[in-house]
Coordinates of N, CA and C in Angstrom, one line a residue:
X1 N -94.0 68.8 -85.7 CA -94.2 68.6 -87.1 C -95.7 68.8 -87.5
X2 N -95.9 69.7 -88.5 CA -97.3 70.1 -88.9 C -97.4 70.2 -90.4
X3 N -98.6 70.2 -90.9 CA -98.8 70.4 -92.3 C -98.2 71.7 -92.8
X4 N -97.4 71.7 -93.9 CA -96.8 72.8 -94.4 C -95.3 72.9 -94.0
X5 N -94.9 72.1 -93.0 CA -93.5 72.2 -92.6 C -92.6 71.6 -93.8
X6 N -91.5 72.2 -93.9 CA -90.5 71.7 -94.9 C -89.6 70.6 -94.2
X7 N -89.5 69.5 -94.8 CA -88.8 68.4 -94.2 C -87.8 67.7 -95.2
X8 N -86.9 67.0 -94.7 CA -86.0 66.2 -95.5 C -85.9 64.8 -94.9
X9 N -85.5 63.9 -95.8 CA -85.4 62.5 -95.4 C -84.1 62.2 -94.8
X10 N -84.1 61.3 -93.8 CA -82.9 61.0 -93.1 C -82.1 59.8 -93.8
X11 N -82.8 58.9 -94.3 CA -82.2 57.7 -94.9 C -81.9 57.7 -96.4
X12 N -82.3 58.8 -97.0 CA -82.1 58.9 -98.5 C -82.2 60.4 -98.8
X13 N -81.7 60.7 -100.0 CA -81.7 62.1 -100.5 C -83.1 62.5 -100.9
X14 N -83.5 63.7 -100.5 CA -84.8 64.2 -100.9 C -85.6 64.8 -99.8
X15 N -86.8 65.3 -100.1 CA -87.6 65.8 -99.1 C -88.8 66.5 -99.7
X16 N -89.4 67.4 -99.0 CA -90.6 68.1 -99.5 C -91.4 68.8 -98.4
X17 N -92.6 69.0 -98.6 CA -93.5 69.6 -97.6 C -94.5 68.6 -97.0
X18 N -94.8 68.8 -95.7 CA -95.8 67.9 -95.1 C -97.2 68.2 -95.7
X19 N -97.8 67.2 -96.3 CA -99.1 67.4 -96.9 C -100.2 66.8 -96.0
X20 N -99.9 65.9 -95.1 CA -100.9 65.3 -94.2 C -100.3 64.2 -93.4
X21 N -101.2 63.5 -92.7 CA -100.7 62.4 -91.9 C -101.6 61.2 -92.0
X22 N -101.1 60.0 -91.9 CA -101.9 58.8 -91.9 C -101.6 58.1 -90.5
X23 N -102.5 58.2 -89.6 CA -102.3 57.7 -88.3 C -101.2 58.5 -87.5
X24 N -100.6 57.8 -86.5 CA -99.7 58.5 -85.7 C -98.2 58.4 -86.2
X25 N -97.9 57.4 -87.1 CA -96.5 57.2 -87.5 C -96.2 57.5 -88.9
X26 N -97.2 57.8 -89.8 CA -97.0 58.0 -91.2 C -97.2 59.5 -91.5
X27 N -96.3 60.1 -92.2 CA -96.4 61.4 -92.7 C -96.4 61.4 -94.2
X28 N -97.3 62.2 -94.9 CA -97.3 62.3 -96.3 C -96.5 63.5 -96.7
X29 N -95.4 63.2 -97.5 CA -94.5 64.3 -97.9 C -94.7 64.5 -99.4
X30 N -95.0 65.8 -99.7 CA -95.2 66.2 -101.1 C -94.0 66.8 -101.7
X31 N -93.5 66.2 -102.9 CA -92.3 66.8 -103.5 C -92.7 67.9 -104.4
X32 N -91.7 68.4 -105.2 CA -91.9 69.6 -106.0 C -92.9 69.3 -107.2
X33 N -93.0 68.0 -107.5 CA -93.9 67.6 -108.6 C -95.3 67.4 -108.1
X34 N -95.6 67.5 -106.8 CA -96.9 67.3 -106.3 C -97.2 65.9 -105.9
X35 N -96.2 65.0 -106.0 CA -96.3 63.6 -105.7 C -96.2 63.4 -104.2
X36 N -97.1 62.7 -103.6 CA -97.1 62.5 -102.1 C -96.5 61.2 -101.8
X37 N -95.6 61.1 -100.9 CA -94.9 59.9 -100.5 C -95.1 59.6 -99.0
X38 N -95.7 58.5 -98.6 CA -95.8 58.2 -97.2 C -94.5 57.8 -96.6
X39 N -94.1 58.4 -95.5 CA -92.8 58.1 -94.8 C -93.1 57.9 -93.4
X40 N -92.2 57.1 -92.7 CA -92.3 57.0 -91.3 C -91.9 58.4 -90.7
X41 N -92.5 58.8 -89.6 CA -92.2 60.1 -89.0 C -90.8 60.2 -88.6
X42 N -90.2 59.0 -88.1 CA -88.9 59.1 -87.6 C -87.8 59.0 -88.7
X43 N -88.3 59.0 -90.0 CA -87.4 59.0 -91.1 C -87.3 60.4 -91.7
X44 N -88.0 61.4 -91.2 CA -87.9 62.7 -91.7 C -87.6 63.7 -90.6
X45 N -87.0 64.9 -91.0 CA -86.7 65.9 -90.0 C -87.1 67.2 -90.6
X46 N -87.7 68.1 -89.8 CA -88.0 69.5 -90.2 C -86.8 70.3 -90.4
X47 N -86.8 71.0 -91.5 CA -85.6 71.9 -91.8 C -86.1 73.3 -91.9
X48 N -85.2 74.3 -91.8 CA -85.6 75.7 -91.9 C -85.8 76.1 -93.3
X49 N -86.4 77.2 -93.6 CA -86.7 77.7 -94.9 C -85.5 77.9 -95.8
X50 N -84.3 78.3 -95.1 CA -83.1 78.6 -95.9 C -82.2 77.4 -96.1
X51 N -82.7 76.2 -95.7 CA -81.9 75.0 -95.8 C -82.6 74.1 -96.9
X52 N -81.8 73.8 -97.9 CA -82.3 72.9 -99.0 C -82.1 71.5 -98.7
X53 N -83.1 70.7 -98.9 CA -83.0 69.2 -98.6 C -82.2 68.5 -99.7
X54 N -81.8 69.3 -100.7 CA -80.9 68.6 -101.8 C -79.5 68.9 -101.5
X55 N -79.1 69.6 -100.4 CA -77.7 70.0 -100.2 C -76.8 68.8 -99.9
X56 N -75.5 69.1 -100.0 CA -74.5 68.0 -99.7 C -74.6 67.6 -98.3
X57 N -75.0 68.4 -97.4 CA -75.1 68.0 -96.0 C -76.0 66.8 -95.7
X58 N -77.0 66.7 -96.6 CA -77.9 65.5 -96.4 C -77.1 64.2 -96.7
X59 N -76.3 64.3 -97.8 CA -75.5 63.1 -98.2 C -74.6 62.8 -97.1
X60 N -73.9 63.8 -96.5 CA -72.9 63.6 -95.5 C -73.6 63.0 -94.2
X61 N -74.8 63.6 -93.9 CA -75.5 63.0 -92.8 C -75.9 61.6 -92.9
X62 N -76.3 61.2 -94.2 CA -76.7 59.9 -94.4 C -75.4 58.9 -94.3
X63 N -74.3 59.4 -94.8 CA -73.1 58.6 -94.7 C -72.7 58.4 -93.3
X64 N -72.8 59.5 -92.5 CA -72.4 59.3 -91.1 C -73.3 58.4 -90.3
X65 N -74.6 58.5 -90.7 CA -75.6 57.6 -90.0 C -75.3 56.1 -90.4
X66 N -75.0 55.9 -91.6 CA -74.7 54.5 -92.0 C -73.4 54.0 -91.4
X67 N -72.4 54.9 -91.3 CA -71.1 54.5 -90.6 C -71.4 54.2 -89.2
X68 N -72.2 55.0 -88.5 CA -72.5 54.7 -87.1 C -73.2 53.4 -86.9
X69 N -74.1 53.0 -87.9 CA -74.8 51.7 -87.8 C -73.8 50.6 -87.9
X70 N -72.8 50.7 -88.9 CA -71.8 49.7 -89.1 C -71.0 49.5 -87.8
X71 N -70.6 50.6 -87.2 CA -69.8 50.5 -86.0 C -70.6 49.9 -84.8
X72 N -71.9 50.2 -84.7 CA -72.7 49.6 -83.7 C -72.9 48.1 -83.9
X73 N -73.0 47.7 -85.2 CA -73.3 46.3 -85.5 C -72.1 45.4 -85.6
X74 N -70.9 46.0 -85.5 CA -69.7 45.2 -85.6 C -69.6 44.3 -84.4
X75 N -69.6 43.0 -84.6 CA -69.6 42.1 -83.5 C -68.2 42.1 -82.8
X76 N -68.3 41.8 -81.5 CA -67.1 41.7 -80.7 C -66.5 40.3 -81.0
X77 N -65.1 40.3 -81.0 CA -64.5 39.0 -81.3 C -64.3 38.2 -80.0
X78 N -64.9 37.0 -80.0 CA -64.8 36.2 -78.8 C -63.3 35.8 -78.6
X79 N -62.9 35.6 -77.4 CA -61.5 35.2 -77.1 C -61.1 33.9 -77.9
X80 N -62.1 33.0 -78.0 CA -61.8 31.7 -78.7 C -61.6 31.9 -80.2
X81 N -62.1 33.0 -80.7 CA -61.9 33.3 -82.2 C -60.7 34.1 -82.5
X82 N -60.0 34.6 -81.5 CA -58.8 35.4 -81.8 C -57.6 34.5 -82.3
X83 N -56.8 35.0 -83.1 CA -55.7 34.2 -83.6 C -54.7 33.7 -82.5
X84 N -54.2 32.5 -82.7 CA -53.3 31.9 -81.7 C -51.9 32.5 -81.9
X85 N -51.4 33.2 -80.8 CA -50.1 33.8 -80.9 C -49.1 33.0 -79.9
X86 N -49.6 32.1 -79.1 CA -48.8 31.3 -78.2 C -47.9 30.4 -79.0
X87 N -46.6 30.4 -78.7 CA -45.7 29.4 -79.3 C -45.1 28.5 -78.2
X88 N -45.3 27.2 -78.3 CA -44.8 26.3 -77.3 C -43.3 26.3 -77.3
X89 N -42.7 26.1 -76.1 CA -41.2 26.0 -76.0 C -40.8 24.7 -76.7
X90 N -39.6 24.8 -77.4 CA -39.0 23.6 -78.0 C -38.8 22.5 -77.0
X91 N -39.1 21.3 -77.4 CA -39.0 20.1 -76.4 C -37.5 19.7 -76.4
X92 N -37.0 19.3 -75.3 CA -35.7 18.8 -75.1 C -35.8 17.3 -75.3
X93 N -34.6 16.7 -75.6 CA -34.6 15.2 -75.8 C -33.4 14.7 -74.9
X94 N -33.6 13.4 -74.6 CA -32.5 12.8 -73.8 C -31.2 12.7 -74.6
X95 N -30.1 13.1 -74.0 CA -28.8 13.1 -74.6 C -28.5 14.3 -75.4
X96 N -29.5 15.3 -75.4 CA -29.3 16.5 -76.2 C -28.5 17.6 -75.6
X97 N -28.0 17.4 -74.4 CA -27.3 18.5 -73.7 C -25.8 18.5 -74.1
X98 N -25.4 17.7 -75.0 CA -24.1 17.8 -75.6 C -24.3 18.4 -77.0
X99 N -23.5 19.4 -77.3 CA -23.6 20.1 -78.6 C -23.3 19.3 -79.8
X100 N -24.1 19.3 -80.8 CA -23.9 18.7 -82.1 C -24.4 19.6 -83.1
X101 N -23.6 20.0 -84.1 CA -24.1 20.9 -85.2 C -23.4 20.5 -86.5
X102 N -24.1 20.6 -87.6 CA -23.7 20.2 -88.9 C -24.0 21.2 -90.0
X103 N -23.1 21.3 -91.0 CA -23.4 22.1 -92.2 C -23.8 21.1 -93.3
X104 N -24.9 21.3 -93.9 CA -25.4 20.3 -94.9 C -25.7 20.9 -96.2
X105 N -25.4 20.2 -97.3 CA -25.7 20.6 -98.6 C -26.6 19.5 -99.2
X106 N -27.8 19.9 -99.6 CA -28.9 19.0 -100.1 C -29.2 19.3 -101.6
X107 N -29.1 18.3 -102.4 CA -29.5 18.5 -103.8 C -31.0 18.6 -103.9
X108 N -31.5 19.5 -104.8 CA -32.9 19.7 -104.9 C -33.5 18.6 -105.8
X109 N -32.7 18.0 -106.7 CA -33.1 16.9 -107.5 C -32.0 15.8 -107.6
X110 N -32.0 14.9 -106.7 CA -31.0 13.9 -106.6 C -30.9 13.0 -107.9
X111 N -32.1 12.9 -108.6 CA -32.1 12.0 -109.7 C -31.5 12.7 -110.9
X112 N -31.4 14.0 -110.9 CA -30.7 14.7 -112.0 C -29.6 15.5 -111.4
X113 N -28.7 14.8 -110.8 CA -27.6 15.5 -110.0 C -26.8 16.5 -110.9
X114 N -26.6 16.1 -112.1 CA -25.7 17.0 -113.0 C -26.4 18.3 -113.3
X115 N -27.7 18.4 -113.1 CA -28.5 19.6 -113.4 C -29.0 20.3 -112.2
X116 N -28.9 19.6 -111.1 CA -29.6 20.0 -109.8 C -29.0 21.3 -109.2
X117 N -29.8 22.1 -108.6 CA -29.4 23.1 -107.7 C -29.3 22.5 -106.3
X118 N -28.7 23.3 -105.4 CA -28.5 22.8 -104.0 C -29.0 23.8 -103.0
X119 N -29.3 23.2 -101.8 CA -29.7 24.0 -100.6 C -28.7 23.8 -99.5
X120 N -28.5 24.9 -98.8 CA -27.6 24.9 -97.6 C -28.4 24.9 -96.4
X121 N -28.1 24.1 -95.4 CA -28.7 24.1 -94.1 C -27.7 24.0 -93.0
X122 N -28.1 24.6 -91.8 CA -27.3 24.3 -90.6 C -28.2 23.5 -89.7
X123 N -27.7 22.4 -89.2 CA -28.5 21.5 -88.3 C -28.1 21.7 -86.9
X124 N -29.0 21.9 -86.0 CA -28.8 22.0 -84.6 C -29.3 20.7 -83.9
X125 N -28.5 19.8 -83.6 CA -28.9 18.5 -83.0 C -28.6 18.5 -81.5
X126 N -29.2 19.5 -80.8 CA -28.9 19.6 -79.4 C -30.1 20.3 -78.7
X127 N -30.1 20.3 -77.4 CA -31.2 21.0 -76.6 C -30.9 22.5 -76.4
X128 N -29.8 23.0 -77.0 CA -29.5 24.4 -76.9 C -29.9 25.2 -78.0
X129 N -30.3 26.5 -77.8 CA -30.4 27.5 -78.9 C -29.0 27.8 -79.4
X130 N -28.9 28.1 -80.7 CA -27.7 28.4 -81.3 C -27.8 29.7 -82.0
X131 N -27.0 30.7 -81.6 CA -26.8 31.9 -82.4 C -25.6 31.7 -83.3
X132 N -25.8 31.9 -84.6 CA -24.8 31.5 -85.6 C -24.5 32.7 -86.5
X133 N -23.3 32.6 -87.1 CA -22.8 33.5 -88.2 C -22.2 32.6 -89.2
X134 N -22.6 32.6 -90.4 CA -22.2 31.8 -91.5 C -21.5 32.6 -92.6
X135 N -20.2 32.3 -92.9 CA -19.4 33.1 -93.8 C -18.7 32.2 -94.8
X136 N -18.3 32.8 -95.9 CA -17.4 32.2 -96.9 C -16.3 33.1 -97.2
X137 N -15.1 32.5 -97.6 CA -13.9 33.2 -97.8 C -13.9 33.8 -99.2
X138 N -13.4 35.0 -99.3 CA -13.1 35.6 -100.6 C -11.7 36.2 -100.6
X139 N -10.7 35.3 -101.0 CA -9.3 35.7 -100.8 C -9.0 35.7 -99.3
X140 N -8.5 36.8 -98.8 CA -8.1 36.9 -97.4 C -9.2 37.5 -96.6
X141 N -10.3 37.8 -97.2 CA -11.5 38.4 -96.5 C -12.6 37.4 -96.4
X142 N -13.6 37.8 -95.7 CA -14.8 36.9 -95.5 C -16.1 37.7 -95.9
X143 N -17.0 36.9 -96.4 CA -18.3 37.4 -96.8 C -19.4 36.8 -95.9
X144 N -20.2 37.6 -95.2 CA -21.3 37.1 -94.4 C -22.4 36.6 -95.4
X145 N -22.8 35.4 -95.1 CA -23.9 34.8 -96.0 C -25.2 34.7 -95.2
X146 N -25.1 34.5 -93.9 CA -26.3 34.4 -93.1 C -26.0 34.5 -91.6
X147 N -26.9 35.0 -90.8 CA -26.8 35.0 -89.4 C -28.2 34.9 -88.8
X148 N -28.2 34.3 -87.6 CA -29.5 34.2 -86.9 C -29.5 33.2 -85.7
X149 N -30.7 32.7 -85.4 CA -30.8 31.8 -84.3 C -31.5 30.5 -84.7
X150 N -31.0 29.4 -84.2 CA -31.7 28.1 -84.5 C -32.2 27.6 -83.2
X151 N -33.5 27.2 -83.2 CA -34.0 26.6 -82.0 C -33.5 25.2 -81.7
X152 N -33.6 24.7 -80.5 CA -33.1 23.3 -80.2 C -33.7 22.3 -81.2
X153 N -32.9 21.3 -81.6 CA -33.3 20.2 -82.4 C -34.0 20.6 -83.6
X154 N -33.5 21.5 -84.3 CA -34.0 22.0 -85.6 C -33.0 22.2 -86.6
X155 N -33.4 22.4 -87.9 CA -32.5 22.7 -88.9 C -32.9 24.0 -89.6
X156 N -32.0 24.8 -90.0 CA -32.2 26.2 -90.6 C -31.8 26.2 -92.0
X157 N -32.8 26.5 -92.9 CA -32.5 26.8 -94.3 C -31.7 28.1 -94.4
X158 N -30.6 28.0 -95.2 CA -29.7 29.2 -95.3 C -29.9 29.8 -96.7
X159 N -29.7 29.0 -97.8 CA -29.8 29.6 -99.1 C -29.8 28.5 -100.2
X160 N -30.1 28.9 -101.4 CA -30.1 28.0 -102.6 C -29.1 28.5 -103.5
X161 N -28.3 27.5 -104.2 CA -27.3 28.0 -105.1 C -27.2 26.9 -106.2
X162 N -26.5 27.4 -107.3 CA -26.2 26.5 -108.5 C -24.8 26.1 -108.6
X163 N -24.5 25.3 -109.5 CA -23.1 24.8 -109.7 C -22.2 25.9 -110.1
X164 N -22.7 26.9 -110.8 CA -21.9 28.1 -111.2 C -21.3 28.8 -109.9
X165 N -21.9 28.6 -108.8 CA -21.4 29.3 -107.6 C -20.6 28.4 -106.6
X166 N -20.3 27.2 -107.1 CA -19.6 26.2 -106.2 C -18.3 26.8 -105.7
X167 N -17.6 27.5 -106.5 CA -16.2 28.0 -106.1 C -16.3 28.9 -104.9
X168 N -17.5 29.5 -104.7 CA -17.7 30.4 -103.5 C -17.7 29.7 -102.2
X169 N -17.9 28.3 -102.2 CA -18.1 27.6 -101.0 C -16.9 26.7 -100.6
X170 N -15.8 26.9 -101.3 CA -14.6 26.1 -101.0 C -14.1 26.3 -99.6
X171 N -14.3 27.4 -99.0 CA -13.8 27.7 -97.7 C -14.9 28.4 -96.9
X172 N -15.6 27.7 -96.0 CA -16.7 28.2 -95.2 C -16.3 28.3 -93.7
X173 N -17.0 29.1 -93.0 CA -16.8 29.3 -91.6 C -18.1 29.5 -90.9
X174 N -18.2 28.8 -89.7 CA -19.4 28.9 -88.9 C -19.0 29.2 -87.5
X175 N -19.5 30.3 -86.9 CA -19.3 30.7 -85.5 C -20.6 30.5 -84.8
X176 N -20.5 29.8 -83.7 CA -21.8 29.4 -82.9 C -21.6 29.7 -81.5
X177 N -22.6 30.3 -80.9 CA -22.7 30.5 -79.4 C -24.0 29.7 -79.0
X178 N -23.9 28.9 -78.0 CA -25.0 28.0 -77.5 C -25.5 28.5 -76.1
X179 N -26.8 28.4 -75.9 CA -27.4 28.8 -74.7 C -28.8 28.3 -74.5
X180 N -29.4 28.4 -73.4 CA -30.8 28.0 -73.1 C -31.5 29.2 -72.6
X181 N -32.8 29.1 -72.7 CA -33.7 30.2 -72.2 C -34.5 29.7 -71.0
X182 N -34.7 30.6 -70.1 CA -35.6 30.3 -69.0 C -35.2 29.2 -68.1
X183 N -33.9 28.8 -68.1 CA -33.4 27.7 -67.2 C -31.9 27.8 -67.1
X184 N -31.4 27.2 -66.1 CA -29.9 27.1 -66.0 C -29.4 26.1 -67.0
X185 N -28.1 26.3 -67.4 CA -27.5 25.4 -68.3 C -26.0 25.4 -68.1
X186 N -25.3 24.4 -68.6 CA -23.9 24.3 -68.6 C -23.3 25.2 -69.7
X187 N -22.3 25.9 -69.4 CA -21.6 26.8 -70.3 C -20.9 26.0 -71.4
X188 N -21.1 26.4 -72.7 CA -20.5 25.7 -73.8 C -19.4 26.7 -74.4
X189 N -18.3 26.1 -74.8 CA -17.3 26.9 -75.5 C -17.8 27.3 -76.9
X190 N -17.7 28.6 -77.2 CA -18.1 29.0 -78.6 C -17.4 28.2 -79.7
X191 N -18.1 27.9 -80.7 CA -17.6 27.2 -81.8 C -17.1 28.1 -82.9
X192 N -15.9 27.9 -83.4 CA -15.4 28.6 -84.5 C -14.8 27.6 -85.5
X193 N -15.7 27.1 -86.4 CA -15.3 26.0 -87.3 C -15.2 26.4 -88.7
X194 N -14.0 26.2 -89.3 CA -13.8 26.4 -90.7 C -13.9 25.1 -91.5
X195 N -14.5 25.1 -92.6 CA -14.8 23.9 -93.4 C -14.2 24.1 -94.8
X196 N -13.3 23.1 -95.2 CA -12.8 23.1 -96.5 C -13.8 22.2 -97.3
X197 N -14.6 22.7 -98.2 CA -15.6 22.0 -98.9 C -15.0 21.5 -100.2
X198 N -15.0 20.1 -100.4 CA -14.6 19.5 -101.7 C -15.7 19.7 -102.7
X199 N -15.5 20.6 -103.6 CA -16.6 20.9 -104.6 C -16.7 19.8 -105.6
X200 N -15.7 18.9 -105.7 CA -15.8 17.8 -106.7 C -16.9 16.9 -106.3
X201 N -17.2 16.8 -104.9 CA -18.2 15.9 -104.4 C -19.6 16.2 -104.9
X202 N -19.8 17.4 -105.3 CA -21.1 17.8 -105.8 C -21.4 17.2 -107.2
X203 N -20.4 16.6 -107.8 CA -20.6 15.9 -109.0 C -20.7 14.3 -108.9
X204 N -20.6 13.9 -107.6 CA -20.5 12.4 -107.4 C -21.7 12.0 -106.5
X205 N -22.5 11.1 -107.1 CA -23.8 10.7 -106.4 C -23.5 10.1 -105.1
X206 N -22.4 9.3 -105.0 CA -22.2 8.6 -103.7 C -21.8 9.5 -102.6
X207 N -21.4 10.7 -102.9 CA -21.0 11.7 -101.8 C -22.2 12.1 -101.0
X208 N -23.4 12.0 -101.6 CA -24.6 12.4 -100.9 C -25.2 11.1 -100.3
X209 N -25.3 11.1 -98.9 CA -25.6 9.9 -98.2 C -26.9 10.0 -97.4
X210 N -27.5 8.9 -97.1 CA -28.7 8.8 -96.3 C -28.3 9.4 -94.9
X211 N -29.3 10.0 -94.2 CA -28.9 10.7 -92.9 C -30.2 10.8 -92.1
X212 N -30.0 11.2 -90.8 CA -31.1 11.3 -89.9 C -31.8 12.7 -90.0
X213 N -31.3 13.6 -90.8 CA -31.9 14.9 -90.7 C -32.8 15.3 -92.0
X214 N -32.6 14.6 -93.1 CA -33.3 14.9 -94.3 C -33.9 13.6 -94.9
X215 N -35.0 13.8 -95.6 CA -35.6 12.6 -96.3 C -34.7 12.2 -97.5
X216 N -34.0 13.1 -98.1 CA -33.2 12.8 -99.2 C -31.7 12.8 -98.8
X217 N -30.8 12.1 -99.6 CA -29.4 12.1 -99.3 C -28.8 13.5 -99.3
X218 N -27.8 13.7 -98.4 CA -27.2 15.0 -98.3 C -25.7 14.9 -98.1
X219 N -24.9 15.9 -98.4 CA -23.5 16.0 -98.1 C -23.4 16.8 -96.8
X220 N -22.9 16.1 -95.8 CA -22.9 16.7 -94.4 C -21.5 16.8 -93.9
X221 N -21.2 18.0 -93.3 CA -19.9 18.3 -92.7 C -20.2 18.5 -91.2
X222 N -19.5 17.7 -90.3 CA -19.7 17.9 -88.9 C -18.9 19.0 -88.4
X223 N -19.6 19.9 -87.7 CA -18.9 21.1 -87.1 C -18.5 20.8 -85.6
X224 N -19.4 20.2 -84.9 CA -19.2 19.8 -83.5 C -20.1 18.6 -83.2
X225 N -19.6 17.7 -82.5 CA -20.4 16.5 -82.2 C -20.1 16.0 -80.8
X226 N -21.2 15.9 -80.0 CA -21.1 15.5 -78.6 C -20.1 16.4 -77.8
X227 N -20.1 17.7 -78.1 CA -19.2 18.7 -77.4 C -17.8 18.7 -78.0
X228 N -17.5 17.9 -79.0 CA -16.2 17.8 -79.5 C -16.2 18.4 -80.9
X229 N -15.4 19.5 -81.0 CA -15.4 20.2 -82.3 C -14.5 19.4 -83.3
X230 N -15.1 19.2 -84.5 CA -14.4 18.4 -85.5 C -13.5 19.1 -86.4
X231 N -14.0 20.3 -86.8 CA -13.1 21.2 -87.6 C -12.8 22.4 -86.9
X232 N -11.6 22.9 -86.9 CA -11.2 24.0 -86.1 C -10.5 25.0 -86.9
X233 N -10.3 26.2 -86.3 CA -9.6 27.3 -86.9 C -8.2 27.0 -87.2

């Protein structure tokens, strides 16, 4: 780089001609108006006579340079800072190797039962995983309402409904297959339980009782308890 060379800036748009030097690291760049700007030598680059320092390439070069700096400065994520994806296995409980499962209807506002909507749950009170299919009858046919898997000793929310839908729940059916993961287990007979729901009970406060599964009173139908199926096909 020498006096008279045409240069452009690396970190910003613009450039000019080299008018002189201040020490070893500063170059004086003169623009078209004759104004001289001191710049660090490593912040300018010599360009050919047919290259304009006002071209779009300068802007693109600047953007690429900034992008490279961002990539270089991006910190590595420490292992301790990574999101936790490990999920512990469900704990088993004493006496839980006999199947017990329940269909539960829980009022959302027990104090205003006449206006309350309701929630449906399936309760798995055992050490087994349960693959379930939940259906309701529509004449001689069936409508699938939910299907999935419930972990051991858990309850699964199925749906929310209002009184205007009560007639849809007069005849329910739950089919359940029980199993364990990563260990040997005793084979359980698949459950095929049909429930005749008394919809009149949804209007009676005493039909919703205290229980071990919910903080509020619930209307609970036993599907299977201690390996004995209570309601059958």
